[in-house]
Amino acid sequence: MNKPVPLKKKSVLEFTPKTPFCFDATMHKPDHFPSGDNEWQPGVRWQTMLWKGEALGLKLENRGTAARPGFTVSIWSKGELSENYLDSLTAEIDYRYHLQADLSSFNRRFNTGALVPIIRKWNGMRPISYGSLYEYLIIAIVLQNATLRRSVNMMQTLFEQYGTLLSYDGKELFCFWSPETIEDVTEQDLRGLKIGYRAKSIKRVTGAFVKGEINEDGLRAKTLNEQRQAILKLYGIGPASVGYILFDVFHQWDELAYISPWEQKIYSRLFLGKDTDYPASMQELLDFFSSHFGGYRMLAVHYFWEDLFWKRKNRKILWLEELIRL
DNA sequence: CATCAGGGCCCTG
DNA sequence: CAGGGCCCTGAT
């Protein structure tokens, strides 16, 4: 069994995101599957983070409003954290959570039409990856060709096997493993965790990071197409996964080139009012998004999407329940 | 009980 | 460029 590693509170960092900023809709995505590395309640997110080899327990707490944003991040760790370390951590959080993103031009662009009430509700919501590129890739692989429940189970098993259970602030949460720590794990070992053929993808993606064939830092400075090519080269990563990654990890708000079948059904109903049994074709949907949301295609869709799943949190939406199949 | 598709992707023909 | 196969699970 996993014995939790107790962490001690070491420091508090303050962040001032660019206005507007929506803390809760950025810190919680109701469409994400629950995962053992985080927890959320209004105004607070607990999130583990592996940064420069150090397993951290973070607690992010809202201290502001949409118009006057601000939040603190309390950091629990095992060892002392140097000034330099905290500086790099600050910069990393700033990037991952896309705090300097300016959403005001998006808001101005869509100041008429169906997005108005949604933007009013979630003004300043950012798309986000709470983890590293490597970690997001693992999640993407676990999502593939599985029902949600199975994805949840696979992720949990992987955490139990290779993650580090941390204990801080009264929570017990798993921290991700580094590529190096599972470098020597065999494909058979991974298959033993009932993740099926995904074992091969995890093995090869991990290898690419260990060998330095892919580098997140470097990719951040590259163009959209260079990023896309580099990620697609990874074994087991195709058009669906790369789309999520370009959007969430690399902040490519206009990236929307592929729609998976389950999203196709939901989009058809949401945007075109079509029966989910007779969804619009992917091309038809892509054309619709281009003509309506050009410049911010995926971001606009994200706002509709998150709004839908926030509504579902409060009151189940029947047609949606049938499509997401927990 | 058996069958089947699933929040894809690779590989083959 | 379309379509079969892949791991395992829960739904039917």
XYZ file of C-alpha atoms (C1' of nucleotides) in Angstrom:
351
model
C 0.000 0.000 0.000
C 1.031 3.587 -0.390
C 2.302 5.275 2.696
C 1.863 9.004 2.338
C 4.876 11.271 2.460
C 4.117 14.050 4.922
C 4.995 17.503 3.639
C 5.573 20.659 5.644
C 4.368 24.053 4.606
C 7.275 26.096 3.375
C 6.125 29.148 1.523
C 3.338 31.206 0.045
C 3.437 32.844 -3.359
C 1.107 35.545 -4.590
C -0.210 35.822 -8.114
C -1.964 38.612 -9.922
C -3.490 37.343 -13.172
C -4.344 39.735 -15.944
C -7.883 41.083 -15.787
C -10.397 39.560 -16.294
C -9.757 36.355 -14.390
C -12.244 33.731 -13.241
C -10.729 31.690 -10.428
C -13.198 28.815 -10.193
C -13.777 28.167 -13.884
C -10.009 28.166 -14.380
C -9.206 26.038 -11.341
C -11.945 23.502 -11.920
C -13.089 21.911 -15.158
C -16.258 19.915 -14.540
C -15.717 17.917 -17.742
C -12.391 16.516 -16.530
C -12.464 13.096 -14.962
C -11.716 13.039 -11.229
C -8.076 12.247 -10.637
C -6.131 11.542 -7.463
C -3.727 14.448 -7.890
C -6.165 17.248 -7.176
C -9.250 18.391 -5.370
C -11.422 21.460 -5.710
C -13.995 23.390 -3.785
C -15.216 26.908 -4.583
C -12.312 29.283 -4.107
C -9.725 26.553 -3.414
C -7.819 24.020 -5.493
C -5.373 21.484 -4.096
C -2.961 20.295 -6.740
C 0.205 18.277 -6.537
C 3.091 19.223 -8.767
C 6.386 17.625 -9.637
C 8.821 20.445 -10.279
C 12.547 20.003 -10.769
C 12.444 16.638 -9.030
C 10.595 17.965 -5.991
C 7.122 16.651 -5.170
C 5.032 19.595 -4.070
C 1.621 20.002 -2.558
C -0.024 23.206 -3.704
C -3.070 24.945 -2.354
C -4.412 27.725 -4.525
C -6.804 30.119 -2.850
C -8.815 32.871 -4.415
C -8.177 36.327 -2.999
C -9.804 38.443 -5.660
C -12.598 39.026 -8.140
C -12.895 38.950 -11.930
C -12.089 42.647 -12.119
C -9.459 42.641 -9.363
C -7.907 39.194 -9.616
C -5.515 37.663 -7.181
C -4.767 34.350 -5.562
C -2.192 32.793 -3.300
C -0.407 29.492 -3.677
C 0.736 27.833 -0.470
C 3.450 25.286 -1.054
C 4.149 22.193 0.993
C 7.371 20.340 0.355
C 9.760 17.897 1.916
C 12.950 19.874 1.645
C 13.772 23.549 1.818
C 13.032 25.531 -1.323
C 15.623 28.019 -2.444
C 14.876 31.494 -3.702
C 15.873 30.405 -7.194
C 13.634 27.393 -7.032
C 10.658 29.506 -5.999
C 11.351 31.937 -8.821
C 11.303 29.172 -11.384
C 8.190 27.687 -9.813
C 6.464 31.051 -9.985
C 7.295 31.361 -13.659
C 6.081 27.827 -14.314
C 2.737 28.394 -12.616
C 2.413 31.660 -14.477
C 2.869 29.801 -17.764
C 0.810 26.697 -17.038
C -2.138 28.638 -15.712
C -1.688 31.196 -18.497
C -2.058 34.036 -16.045
C -0.865 36.763 -18.380
C -3.337 35.854 -21.083
C -5.467 38.810 -22.037
C -9.051 37.754 -22.542
C -10.401 41.238 -23.068
C -10.030 41.081 -26.852
C -11.892 37.761 -26.892
C -14.626 39.369 -24.810
C -14.856 42.353 -27.153
C -14.944 40.136 -30.215
C -17.955 38.216 -28.865
C -19.899 41.049 -27.283
C -22.999 40.075 -29.233
C -24.575 36.659 -29.733
C -24.823 33.430 -27.827
C -21.495 33.815 -26.031
C -22.545 36.958 -24.184
C -24.331 35.295 -21.246
C -21.646 32.607 -21.033
C -18.794 35.085 -20.941
C -20.684 37.096 -18.342
C -20.885 34.000 -16.150
C -17.311 32.817 -16.646
C -15.553 36.068 -17.416
C -11.820 35.431 -17.403
C -11.971 31.626 -17.565
C -8.776 30.177 -18.970
C -8.170 26.833 -20.630
C -5.421 25.127 -18.718
C -3.111 22.219 -18.154
C -2.362 21.805 -14.461
C 0.490 19.473 -15.271
C 3.471 19.184 -17.577
C 3.349 18.146 -21.215
C 4.487 14.655 -20.249
C 1.735 14.360 -17.668
C -0.894 15.570 -20.097
C 0.262 12.998 -22.637
C -0.222 10.219 -20.104
C -3.743 11.449 -19.408
C -4.466 11.653 -23.132
C -3.300 8.053 -23.613
C -5.420 6.858 -20.719
C -8.453 8.530 -22.270
C -8.147 6.753 -25.568
C -10.804 4.292 -26.584
C -12.123 3.806 -23.086
C -15.188 4.775 -21.148
C -14.658 7.375 -18.457
C -14.839 4.945 -15.589
C -12.089 2.886 -17.118
C -9.920 5.949 -17.658
C -10.376 6.888 -14.008
C -9.389 3.390 -12.926
C -6.325 3.253 -15.164
C -5.096 6.626 -13.928
C -5.622 5.619 -10.309
C -3.717 2.364 -10.801
C -0.846 4.198 -12.462
C -0.674 6.676 -9.586
C -0.715 3.886 -7.017
C 2.049 2.080 -8.832
C 4.371 4.888 -9.908
C 3.167 8.089 -8.273
C 4.016 9.433 -4.831
C 1.266 9.799 -2.303
C 1.652 13.126 -0.530
C 0.026 14.251 2.651
C -0.448 17.974 3.235
C -3.088 20.343 4.512
C -5.198 17.403 5.641
C -5.315 15.937 2.121
C -3.735 12.860 0.620
C -3.053 13.312 -3.062
C -0.838 11.560 -5.578
C 1.994 13.347 -7.302
C 2.973 12.372 -10.840
C 6.080 10.342 -11.557
C 8.883 11.634 -13.736
C 9.660 9.927 -17.058
C 12.992 8.776 -15.591
C 11.388 6.889 -12.723
C 9.506 4.548 -15.042
C 12.186 4.356 -17.705
C 13.044 0.790 -16.734
C 9.501 -0.424 -16.283
C 8.716 -2.937 -19.008
C 5.727 -2.956 -21.278
C 4.683 -6.193 -19.583
C 4.773 -4.513 -16.170
C 2.518 -1.794 -17.509
C 0.190 -4.303 -19.087
C -0.140 -5.882 -15.687
C -1.972 -2.722 -14.652
C -4.759 -3.530 -17.105
C -4.109 -0.598 -19.327
C -3.959 -2.866 -22.362
C -2.243 -1.757 -25.550
C -1.776 1.728 -24.065
C 1.244 0.250 -22.267
C 3.218 0.504 -25.480
C 2.304 4.162 -25.954
C 3.237 5.072 -22.379
C 6.506 3.206 -22.744
C 7.458 4.953 -25.957
C 6.301 8.431 -24.928
C 8.250 8.074 -21.698
C 11.303 6.991 -23.669
C 11.061 10.042 -25.905
C 11.248 12.316 -22.858
C 14.071 10.419 -21.193
C 16.114 10.498 -24.397
C 15.405 14.187 -24.845
C 13.689 13.672 -28.184
C 11.007 16.035 -27.044
C 11.382 19.030 -24.800
C 8.484 21.007 -23.420
C 10.418 24.192 -22.766
C 11.758 24.317 -26.286
C 8.367 23.639 -27.793
C 6.776 26.571 -25.998
C 8.757 28.939 -28.169
C 8.018 27.101 -31.416
C 5.242 27.767 -33.906
C 1.915 26.007 -33.845
C 2.863 23.725 -36.724
C 6.201 22.821 -35.229
C 4.487 21.966 -31.965
C 1.895 19.878 -33.754
C 4.488 17.936 -35.714
C 6.668 17.270 -32.690
C 3.759 15.946 -30.654
C 2.270 13.872 -33.460
C 5.615 12.138 -33.869
C 5.106 10.518 -30.473
C 3.873 6.960 -30.695
C 0.261 6.651 -29.657
C -0.550 10.328 -30.053
C -2.897 11.175 -32.893
C -5.179 14.002 -34.010
C -7.556 13.902 -31.041
C -4.846 14.022 -28.383
C -2.729 16.594 -30.194
C -5.703 18.922 -30.445
C -6.245 18.910 -26.687
C -2.552 19.407 -26.040
C -2.080 22.328 -28.425
C -5.042 24.037 -26.818
C -4.535 23.281 -23.127
C -0.757 22.969 -22.840
C 0.444 25.387 -25.526
C -2.423 27.868 -25.347
C -3.329 27.659 -29.024
C -6.799 29.086 -28.773
C -7.661 28.863 -32.441
C -6.600 25.230 -32.853
C -9.562 23.079 -33.846
C -8.820 20.652 -36.636
C -10.369 17.421 -35.436
C -13.568 16.433 -33.667
C -13.939 12.993 -32.110
C -17.232 11.123 -32.549
C -18.600 11.731 -29.058
C -17.824 15.445 -29.258
C -19.349 15.529 -32.703
C -22.675 14.411 -31.285
C -22.618 16.937 -28.477
C -21.499 19.799 -30.739
C -24.224 18.912 -33.255
C -26.889 19.337 -30.661
C -25.302 22.283 -28.893
C -24.445 24.418 -31.906
C -26.729 23.199 -34.680
C -29.709 21.921 -32.704
C -29.425 18.519 -34.369
C -30.618 15.212 -32.986
C -27.630 13.376 -31.520
C -28.650 10.275 -33.475
C -28.062 12.192 -36.698
C -25.054 14.379 -35.952
C -23.588 16.862 -38.394
C -20.425 15.758 -40.157
C -17.092 16.816 -38.757
C -16.507 19.057 -41.769
C -19.849 20.762 -41.327
C -19.020 21.504 -37.708
C -15.514 22.723 -38.505
C -16.947 25.069 -41.135
C -19.457 26.380 -38.642
C -16.744 27.061 -36.074
C -14.530 28.765 -38.647
C -17.249 31.106 -39.802
C -18.460 31.968 -36.308
C -15.406 31.784 -34.077
C -12.450 32.293 -36.453
C -9.373 33.409 -34.541
C -10.670 31.861 -31.311
C -12.270 28.650 -32.515
C -11.371 26.266 -29.706
C -11.578 28.931 -27.013
C -15.122 29.817 -28.013
C -16.112 26.153 -28.085
C -14.445 25.704 -24.693
C -16.655 28.424 -23.199
C -19.827 26.705 -24.449
C -18.510 23.327 -23.389
C -17.521 24.273 -19.858
C -20.774 26.142 -19.386
C -22.658 22.997 -20.369
C -20.728 20.863 -17.877
C -21.139 23.420 -15.092
C -24.873 23.286 -15.702
C -24.724 19.508 -15.582
C -23.043 19.681 -12.183
C -26.143 21.320 -10.757
C -28.760 19.491 -12.711
C -28.282 16.398 -14.866
C -28.903 16.994 -18.545
C -30.553 13.896 -19.916
C -29.374 13.909 -23.508
C -25.847 14.592 -22.309
C -25.846 11.781 -19.758
C -26.544 9.299 -22.526
C -23.579 10.542 -24.516
C -20.880 10.710 -21.882
C -21.469 7.243 -20.473
C -19.805 7.110 -17.132
C -24.187 -16.404 -21.006
C -22.097 -13.832 -25.346
C -21.378 -9.792 -27.791
C -20.028 -5.151 -28.393
C -18.420 -0.497 -28.442
C -15.867 2.816 -26.091
C -13.674 10.529 -24.678
C -8.050 6.645 -30.727
C -4.301 5.187 -32.923
C -1.332 2.254 -35.690
C -0.715 -0.456 -39.437
C -1.936 -2.787 -43.434
C -3.630 -3.471 -48.071
C -7.417 6.389 -47.432
C -10.574 2.967 -45.422
C -10.946 -0.377 -42.103
C -9.421 -4.118 -38.911
C -7.262 -4.962 -34.510
C -6.122 -3.761 -29.990
C -6.805 -4.393 -23.834
C -10.368 -4.384 -20.722
C -15.011 -3.294 -18.849
C -19.594 -2.521 -18.213
C -23.927 -2.240 -20.838
C -27.200 -4.861 -23.337
